[in-house]
Amino acid sequence: MACSATTSPPPLQFHSPFHHQPLKPKPHNLFFCSLSSHKNPTSKASCLFKPNKFPMFSQQPLHSAHKLKFNVEYSAGAGEEAESFVTDATNQEDFSWSSVILPFLFPALGGLLFGYDIGATSGATLSLQSPELSGISWFNLSAVQLGLVVSGSLYGALLGSLLAYPIADFLGRRRELITAAVLYAFGGLVTGYAPALDVLLLGRLLYGLGIGLAMHGAPLYIAETCPSQIRGTLISLKELFIVLGILLGYLVGSIQINAVGGWRYMYGLGVPIALIMGLGMWSLPPSPRWLLLRAVQGKGSFEEYKEKALSALSKLRGRPPGDKVSERQIGETIVSLKSAYKEDEPEGSFLEVFQGPSLKAFIIGGGLVLFQQITGQPSVLYYAGPILQSAGFSAAADATRVSVVIGLFKLLMTWIAVLKVDDLGRRPLLIGGVGGIALSLFLLSAYYKFLGGYPLVAVAALLLYVGCYQISFGPISWLMVSEIFPIRTRGRGISLAVLTNFGSNAIVTFAFSPLKALLGAENLFLLFGAIALLSLLFTVVIVPETKGLSLEEIESKILK
């Protein structure tokens, strides 16, 4: 790598150019693919690089020999001229797509099962309350009982999120996901065979525990095991798996809606998917970074954990056991982790989340995930079938078929958001999407008030809601939560955001049915619309644009 400047520059350090990454390694990132260098503590030089657009899914293979060009500006200090130069980053990690698919797919099934519960519940609530098709004698559920059935998995997810914080590092990402798969399967079986309402609610709670653990462990395992140059893409694609699960739930609901006891099949189909997830995770190695983390924390024999990590990384990349490339990457990660766990650099305390820059970050991130739920999102998705049925699609089968159309549209809009979020930025998508959410909710209210003769208004409003949600709150809330917290409090801050999300989700989902009975659908959607306008104001005034900023730049420019 050549550099021309008026003084001899310090060695430079580059990270994967495909996503905006911090220039300084941090303990929450995976460092297997970084280019190592030693820092010059006496130099004030800085290096800024602008990656050229890279065709992520082009026909060219991704390997270490691929030439990547950067326009680099080097500044050696005040009064010295900055010059441009081009460098070849030749140390990008060599990997094959075949070795990447399974370590992404099996954790992503945890997200798919979360989405499936949302979609299946939409049809199951219709089947469960049908005198002719429920196949049970306790079908006449009150509004409160129906709210418990629908939100039971979310209360379980909330509890699972609470449990994940103290036990996740002990279990490790792989065992956490295996535990989630067992809970998914057991919860699905109990729900599907429930002879009474209390057993049904127990099954919903167990399934929800699986959701809480899976939604915590899946992104961690994917981020810590995949090559850095495609890490951002794969984590974004996990959102698509949630949407695919919703669509699958809608499809199963439409097929089983006319079957006696169809709700049992709707909930029970998650069991074989959970078994595939559990067996798949059993076949995968533990996260190499988690193994090294345990070693650096002194939780066991350092050399033993190091050897296990080396074996796990070699297996994940399809390399011979103990190969030199994996050995070098393991060594670099150990150096990074030891630096991160120096005694004079402790991790931030839980209370620090509510102080200074971390408090500002929590207001932004926590506010987004809170408004994501209290604008009615869980209600619209869980109750899509009943809403459509009351909108004029009187046959349950008609309502579930339209739900499938909504699921397909949701999938399309999610894909558009994943492709465009780095081009257009976070704020434009949020502002436009939240504005559309408010309009759709007012349309739903107007339908129930005085447009009852036009059922297509309800369908159009639901499509508008789903489309706008999927380009705004759906993917961007969690993207910004992962970006906005300072490094010292990022783990605890994200944990608190997850609790805020599931807690508000459970409350809104439970309250929808009783509030609908109390206020009427037209006034309830009017209330959601007013909250959406408030969330639009919050977005315009509070939420910053983080497009193109590294994590350090977000912390220094936005939070301080």
Coordinates of C-alpha atoms in Angstrom, one line a residue, residues 117-550:
D117 CA -46.9 -16.7 15.1
I118 CA -48.1 -13.3 14.0
G119 CA -49.6 -14.5 10.7
A120 CA -51.0 -17.8 12.1
T121 CA -52.7 -15.9 15.0
S122 CA -54.6 -13.8 12.5
G123 CA -56.4 -16.9 11.2
A124 CA -56.4 -18.8 14.5
T125 CA -58.5 -16.1 16.2
L126 CA -61.3 -16.6 13.6
S127 CA -61.1 -20.4 13.8
L128 CA -60.9 -20.5 17.6
Q129 CA -64.1 -18.5 18.1
S130 CA -66.2 -20.3 15.5
P131 CA -69.1 -22.4 17.0
E132 CA -69.0 -24.8 14.0
L133 CA -65.2 -25.0 13.2
S134 CA -63.4 -24.5 16.5
G135 CA -64.0 -28.1 17.6
I136 CA -64.2 -27.0 21.2
S137 CA -66.9 -26.2 23.8
W138 CA -65.1 -23.1 25.1
F139 CA -65.1 -21.1 21.9
N140 CA -67.1 -18.2 23.3
L141 CA -64.1 -16.2 24.5
S142 CA -64.5 -12.8 26.2
A143 CA -62.6 -9.8 24.9
V144 CA -60.1 -10.2 27.7
Q145 CA -59.6 -13.9 27.1
L146 CA -59.1 -13.3 23.4
G147 CA -56.5 -10.6 24.2
L148 CA -54.6 -13.1 26.4
V149 CA -54.6 -15.7 23.6
V150 CA -53.2 -13.2 21.1
S151 CA -50.7 -11.5 23.4
G152 CA -49.7 -14.6 25.3
S153 CA -46.6 -15.2 23.2
L154 CA -45.6 -11.6 23.5
Y155 CA -45.7 -11.8 27.3
G156 CA -43.5 -14.9 27.0
A157 CA -41.2 -13.0 24.6
L158 CA -40.9 -10.2 27.2
L159 CA -40.0 -12.7 29.9
G160 CA -37.5 -14.4 27.5
S161 CA -35.9 -11.0 26.8
L162 CA -35.5 -10.5 30.6
L163 CA -33.9 -14.0 31.0
A164 CA -31.6 -13.5 28.0
Y165 CA -29.6 -10.7 29.6
P166 CA -28.2 -12.7 32.6
I167 CA -27.9 -16.1 30.9
A168 CA -27.0 -15.3 27.3
D169 CA -23.2 -15.0 27.9
F170 CA -23.2 -18.2 30.0
L171 CA -25.2 -20.2 27.4
G172 CA -23.5 -18.8 24.3
R173 CA -25.3 -17.9 21.1
R174 CA -25.6 -21.5 19.8
R175 CA -27.0 -23.0 23.0
E176 CA -29.3 -20.0 23.4
L177 CA -30.8 -20.7 19.9
I178 CA -31.1 -24.4 20.6
T179 CA -33.0 -23.6 23.8
A180 CA -35.2 -21.3 21.8
A181 CA -35.9 -24.0 19.3
V182 CA -36.9 -26.4 22.1
L183 CA -39.3 -23.8 23.5
Y184 CA -40.7 -23.1 20.1
A185 CA -41.4 -26.8 19.5
F186 CA -42.8 -27.5 23.0
G187 CA -44.9 -24.4 23.0
G188 CA -46.3 -25.3 19.6
L189 CA -47.2 -28.8 20.7
V190 CA -48.9 -27.6 23.9
T191 CA -50.9 -25.0 22.0
G192 CA -51.9 -27.4 19.2
Y193 CA -53.2 -30.1 21.6
A194 CA -54.6 -27.7 24.3
P195 CA -57.8 -29.3 25.8
A196 CA -58.7 -26.1 27.7
L197 CA -58.0 -22.3 27.6
D198 CA -55.5 -22.4 30.5
V199 CA -53.4 -25.0 28.7
L200 CA -53.6 -23.0 25.5
L201 CA -52.3 -19.9 27.3
L202 CA -49.5 -21.9 28.8
G203 CA -48.5 -23.0 25.3
R204 CA -48.5 -19.5 24.1
L205 CA -46.3 -18.4 27.0
L206 CA -43.7 -21.2 26.3
Y207 CA -43.7 -20.3 22.6
G208 CA -43.1 -16.7 23.5
L209 CA -40.1 -17.6 25.7
G210 CA -38.6 -19.1 22.5
I211 CA -39.3 -15.8 20.7
G212 CA -37.5 -13.8 23.3
L213 CA -34.4 -16.0 23.3
A214 CA -34.3 -16.3 19.5
M215 CA -34.6 -12.6 18.8
H216 CA -31.7 -12.0 21.1
G217 CA -29.4 -14.8 20.0
A218 CA -30.0 -14.9 16.2
P219 CA -28.5 -11.5 15.3
L220 CA -25.6 -12.1 17.6
Y221 CA -24.7 -15.5 16.1
I222 CA -25.1 -14.2 12.5
A223 CA -22.9 -11.1 13.2
E224 CA -20.2 -13.1 15.0
T225 CA -19.9 -15.9 12.5
C226 CA -20.4 -14.4 9.0
P227 CA -17.6 -12.7 7.0
S228 CA -17.5 -9.0 7.8
Q229 CA -18.0 -7.8 4.2
I230 CA -21.5 -9.3 4.1
R231 CA -22.5 -9.0 7.7
G232 CA -24.8 -6.0 7.3
T233 CA -26.6 -7.6 4.3
L234 CA -27.3 -10.8 6.2
I235 CA -28.5 -9.0 9.4
S236 CA -30.8 -6.9 7.2
L237 CA -32.1 -10.0 5.4
K238 CA -33.2 -11.4 8.8
E239 CA -36.1 -8.9 8.7
L240 CA -37.2 -10.6 5.5
F241 CA -37.4 -13.9 7.3
I242 CA -39.8 -12.4 9.9
V243 CA -41.9 -11.2 7.0
L244 CA -41.7 -14.6 5.3
G245 CA -42.9 -16.1 8.5
I246 CA -45.9 -13.8 8.6
L247 CA -46.8 -14.7 5.1
L248 CA -46.5 -18.4 5.8
G249 CA -48.8 -17.9 8.8
Y250 CA -51.3 -16.2 6.6
L251 CA -51.1 -19.0 3.9
V252 CA -51.6 -21.8 6.5
G253 CA -54.5 -19.8 8.0
S254 CA -56.2 -19.5 4.6
I255 CA -55.8 -23.2 3.9
Q256 CA -57.0 -24.5 7.3
I257 CA -59.7 -21.9 8.0
N258 CA -62.5 -24.2 7.0
A259 CA -61.2 -27.2 8.8
V260 CA -62.7 -28.3 12.1
G261 CA -60.1 -27.4 14.7
G262 CA -58.1 -25.6 12.1
W263 CA -56.5 -23.3 14.7
R264 CA -54.6 -26.4 16.1
Y265 CA -53.0 -27.0 12.7
M266 CA -52.1 -23.3 12.4
Y267 CA -50.3 -23.2 15.7
G268 CA -48.9 -26.8 15.3
L269 CA -47.1 -26.2 12.0
G270 CA -44.4 -24.3 13.8
V271 CA -43.2 -27.5 15.5
P272 CA -41.4 -29.1 12.5
I273 CA -39.8 -25.8 11.6
A274 CA -38.6 -25.5 15.2
L275 CA -37.1 -29.0 15.0
I276 CA -35.2 -28.1 11.8
M277 CA -33.9 -25.0 13.5
G278 CA -32.8 -26.9 16.6
L279 CA -31.1 -29.7 14.7
G280 CA -29.5 -27.2 12.4
M281 CA -28.1 -25.2 15.3
W282 CA -26.9 -28.5 16.9
S283 CA -24.8 -29.2 13.8
L284 CA -23.2 -25.8 13.8
P285 CA -20.2 -24.9 15.9
P286 CA -20.4 -22.3 18.7
S287 CA -19.5 -18.7 17.9
P288 CA -15.7 -18.4 17.8
R289 CA -15.9 -14.9 19.2
W290 CA -18.0 -16.0 22.1
L291 CA -15.5 -18.8 22.9
L292 CA -12.7 -16.2 22.9
L293 CA -14.8 -13.9 25.0
R294 CA -15.1 -16.6 27.6
A295 CA -11.3 -17.1 27.4
V296 CA -10.5 -13.5 27.9
Q297 CA -12.9 -13.2 30.8
G298 CA -11.1 -16.0 32.5
K299 CA -14.1 -18.4 32.5
G300 CA -12.0 -21.5 31.8
S301 CA -8.7 -22.6 30.3
F302 CA -7.5 -20.0 27.9
E303 CA -5.7 -22.4 25.6
E304 CA -8.7 -24.8 25.5
Y305 CA -11.1 -22.0 24.5
K306 CA -8.6 -20.8 21.9
E307 CA -8.4 -24.3 20.3
K308 CA -12.2 -24.6 20.3
A309 CA -12.5 -21.2 18.7
L310 CA -9.9 -22.1 16.0
S311 CA -11.7 -25.3 15.3
A312 CA -15.1 -23.5 15.1
L313 CA -13.8 -20.9 12.7
S314 CA -12.2 -23.4 10.4
K315 CA -15.4 -25.4 10.3
L316 CA -17.5 -22.3 9.6
R317 CA -15.3 -21.3 6.7
G318 CA -14.9 -24.8 5.3
R319 CA -11.2 -24.8 5.9
P320 CA -8.8 -27.6 7.1
P321 CA -8.7 -27.8 10.9
G322 CA -6.2 -25.3 12.4
D323 CA -5.3 -23.6 9.1
K324 CA -3.0 -20.6 9.1
V325 CA -5.6 -18.1 8.0
S326 CA -8.0 -19.0 10.8
E327 CA -5.1 -19.0 13.3
R328 CA -4.2 -15.5 12.3
Q329 CA -7.8 -14.3 12.5
I330 CA -8.1 -15.8 16.0
G331 CA -5.0 -14.1 17.1
E332 CA -6.2 -10.7 15.9
T333 CA -9.5 -11.2 17.7
I334 CA -7.8 -12.1 21.0
V335 CA -5.8 -8.9 20.8
S336 CA -8.9 -6.9 20.2
L337 CA -10.8 -8.5 23.0
K338 CA -8.0 -8.1 25.5
S339 CA -7.8 -4.4 24.6
A340 CA -11.5 -4.1 25.1
Y341 CA -11.4 -5.7 28.6
K342 CA -8.7 -3.6 30.2
E343 CA -9.5 -2.8 33.8
D344 CA -9.3 1.0 33.1
E345 CA -12.0 0.6 30.4
P346 CA -14.9 -1.1 32.1
E347 CA -18.2 -1.6 30.4
G348 CA -20.9 1.0 31.2
S349 CA -23.3 0.3 34.0
F350 CA -27.0 -0.2 33.6
L351 CA -27.7 3.2 35.1
E352 CA -25.3 4.8 32.6
V353 CA -28.0 4.2 30.0
F354 CA -30.0 7.0 31.6
Q355 CA -27.1 9.5 31.7
G356 CA -25.5 11.9 29.2
P357 CA -25.1 10.7 25.6
S358 CA -26.5 7.3 26.5
L359 CA -29.8 8.9 27.7
K360 CA -30.0 10.9 24.4
A361 CA -29.5 7.6 22.5
F362 CA -32.1 5.8 24.5
I363 CA -34.6 8.6 23.9
I364 CA -34.0 8.2 20.1
G365 CA -33.8 4.4 19.9
G366 CA -36.3 3.7 22.7
G367 CA -38.7 6.3 21.3
L368 CA -38.6 4.7 17.9
V369 CA -39.3 1.1 19.1
L370 CA -42.1 2.5 21.4
F371 CA -43.9 4.4 18.6
Q372 CA -43.3 1.3 16.4
Q373 CA -45.8 -0.5 18.6
I374 CA -48.2 2.1 20.0
T375 CA -49.2 3.2 16.5
G376 CA -51.1 0.0 16.3
Q377 CA -48.7 -2.2 14.4
P378 CA -49.3 -5.5 16.4
S379 CA -53.0 -4.9 16.3
V380 CA -53.2 -4.4 12.5
L381 CA -51.1 -7.6 11.9
Y382 CA -52.6 -9.9 14.5
Y383 CA -56.2 -8.8 13.7
A384 CA -55.9 -8.5 9.9
G385 CA -58.4 -11.3 9.5
P386 CA -61.1 -9.9 11.8
I387 CA -60.6 -6.4 10.4
L388 CA -61.1 -7.6 6.8
Q389 CA -64.1 -9.8 7.9
S390 CA -65.8 -6.8 9.5
A391 CA -64.9 -4.8 6.4
G392 CA -67.2 -6.8 4.2
F393 CA -65.3 -10.1 3.5
S394 CA -67.8 -11.9 5.6
A395 CA -66.5 -15.4 4.9
A396 CA -63.5 -16.3 7.0
A397 CA -61.8 -17.8 4.0
D398 CA -62.1 -14.5 2.1
A399 CA -60.6 -12.6 4.9
T400 CA -57.6 -15.0 5.2
R401 CA -57.0 -14.9 1.4
V402 CA -56.8 -11.1 1.5
S403 CA -54.4 -11.5 4.5
V404 CA -52.1 -13.5 2.2
V405 CA -52.1 -10.6 -0.3
I406 CA -51.2 -8.2 2.5
G407 CA -48.4 -10.6 3.5
L408 CA -47.0 -10.6 -0.1
F409 CA -47.2 -6.8 -0.2
K410 CA -45.4 -6.6 3.1
L411 CA -42.6 -8.8 1.8
L412 CA -42.2 -6.6 -1.3
M413 CA -42.0 -3.4 0.7
T414 CA -39.5 -4.9 3.2
W415 CA -37.2 -5.8 0.3
I416 CA -37.5 -2.3 -1.1
A417 CA -36.5 -0.8 2.3
V418 CA -33.5 -3.1 2.6
L419 CA -32.3 -2.0 -0.8
K420 CA -32.9 1.8 -0.3
V421 CA -32.1 2.6 3.3
D422 CA -28.4 3.4 2.6
D423 CA -29.3 5.4 -0.6
L424 CA -32.1 7.6 0.7
G425 CA -31.2 7.8 4.3
R426 CA -33.1 7.0 7.5
R427 CA -35.0 10.2 8.1
P428 CA -36.6 10.5 4.7
L429 CA -37.9 6.9 4.9
L430 CA -39.1 7.4 8.4
I431 CA -40.8 10.7 7.8
G432 CA -42.6 9.5 4.6
G433 CA -43.5 6.2 6.1
V434 CA -44.8 7.5 9.4
G435 CA -46.9 10.1 7.5
G436 CA -48.4 7.3 5.4
I437 CA -49.1 5.3 8.6
A438 CA -51.1 8.2 10.1
L439 CA -53.1 8.6 6.8
S440 CA -53.9 4.8 6.7
L441 CA -55.2 4.8 10.3
F442 CA -57.4 7.8 9.6
L443 CA -58.8 6.0 6.5
L444 CA -59.6 2.9 8.7
S445 CA -61.4 5.1 11.2
A446 CA -63.3 6.8 8.3
Y447 CA -64.3 3.4 6.9
Y448 CA -65.8 2.4 10.2
K449 CA -67.5 5.7 10.7
F450 CA -69.1 6.5 7.3
L451 CA -67.5 4.5 4.5
G452 CA -68.8 1.1 5.4
G453 CA -70.3 0.5 2.0
Y454 CA -66.8 0.5 0.4
P455 CA -64.8 -2.5 1.7
L456 CA -62.0 -1.8 -0.7
V457 CA -61.2 1.3 1.4
A458 CA -60.3 -1.0 4.3
V459 CA -58.2 -3.1 2.1
A460 CA -56.4 -0.1 0.6
A461 CA -55.9 1.3 4.1
L462 CA -54.4 -1.9 5.4
L463 CA -52.1 -2.1 2.3
L464 CA -51.0 1.5 2.9
Y465 CA -50.3 0.9 6.5
V466 CA -48.3 -2.3 5.9
G467 CA -46.3 -0.7 3.0
C468 CA -45.5 2.5 5.0
Y469 CA -44.6 0.5 8.1
Q470 CA -42.2 -1.7 6.2
I471 CA -40.3 1.2 4.8
S472 CA -40.1 3.1 8.1
F473 CA -40.6 1.7 11.6
G474 CA -40.2 -2.0 10.5
P475 CA -36.5 -2.1 9.5
I476 CA -35.2 1.3 10.4
S477 CA -36.1 1.4 14.1
W478 CA -33.9 -1.6 14.8
L479 CA -31.2 -0.4 12.4
M480 CA -31.0 2.9 14.4
V481 CA -31.1 1.1 17.7
S482 CA -28.0 -0.8 16.7
E483 CA -26.3 2.4 15.5
I484 CA -27.2 5.0 18.1
F485 CA -25.9 3.7 21.4
P486 CA -22.4 4.5 22.6
I487 CA -20.0 1.6 22.8
R488 CA -19.9 1.6 26.6
T489 CA -23.6 1.1 27.0
R490 CA -24.6 -0.5 23.6
G491 CA -25.3 -4.0 25.0
R492 CA -27.4 -2.8 27.9
G493 CA -29.0 -0.1 25.8
I494 CA -30.1 -2.6 23.1
S495 CA -31.4 -4.9 25.8
L496 CA -33.5 -2.1 27.2
A497 CA -34.8 -1.3 23.8
V498 CA -35.8 -4.9 23.2
L499 CA -37.7 -4.9 26.5
T500 CA -39.4 -1.6 25.5
N501 CA -40.5 -3.1 22.2
F502 CA -41.9 -6.4 23.5
G503 CA -43.5 -4.8 26.5
S504 CA -45.3 -2.1 24.5
N505 CA -46.2 -4.8 21.8
A506 CA -47.8 -7.0 24.4
I507 CA -49.7 -4.2 26.0
V508 CA -51.1 -2.9 22.7
T509 CA -52.0 -6.3 21.5
F510 CA -53.8 -7.3 24.7
A511 CA -55.6 -3.9 24.9
F512 CA -56.8 -3.9 21.3
S513 CA -59.8 -6.2 21.7
P514 CA -61.1 -4.6 25.0
L515 CA -60.5 -1.1 23.7
K516 CA -62.3 -2.0 20.5
A517 CA -65.3 -3.2 22.5
L518 CA -65.2 -0.1 24.7
L519 CA -64.5 2.7 22.1
G520 CA -65.6 1.1 18.9
A521 CA -63.2 0.4 16.0
E522 CA -63.6 3.8 14.4
N523 CA -62.5 5.7 17.6
L524 CA -59.7 3.2 18.3
F525 CA -58.1 3.7 14.9
L526 CA -58.6 7.4 15.3
L527 CA -56.6 7.2 18.5
F528 CA -53.8 5.2 16.8
G529 CA -53.8 7.9 14.0
A530 CA -53.3 10.6 16.6
I531 CA -50.4 8.7 18.1
A532 CA -49.0 8.3 14.6
L533 CA -49.0 12.1 14.2
L534 CA -47.2 12.4 17.5
S535 CA -44.6 9.9 16.3
L536 CA -44.2 11.9 13.1
L537 CA -43.4 15.0 15.2
F538 CA -41.0 13.0 17.3
T539 CA -39.2 11.8 14.1
V540 CA -38.9 15.3 12.6
V541 CA -37.7 17.0 15.8
I542 CA -35.7 14.3 17.6
V543 CA -34.4 11.6 15.2
P544 CA -31.1 12.4 13.5
E545 CA -29.8 11.2 10.1
T546 CA -27.1 8.6 10.6
K547 CA -26.6 7.7 6.9
G548 CA -22.9 7.6 6.0
L549 CA -21.6 8.0 9.6
S550 CA -19.4 5.6 11.4

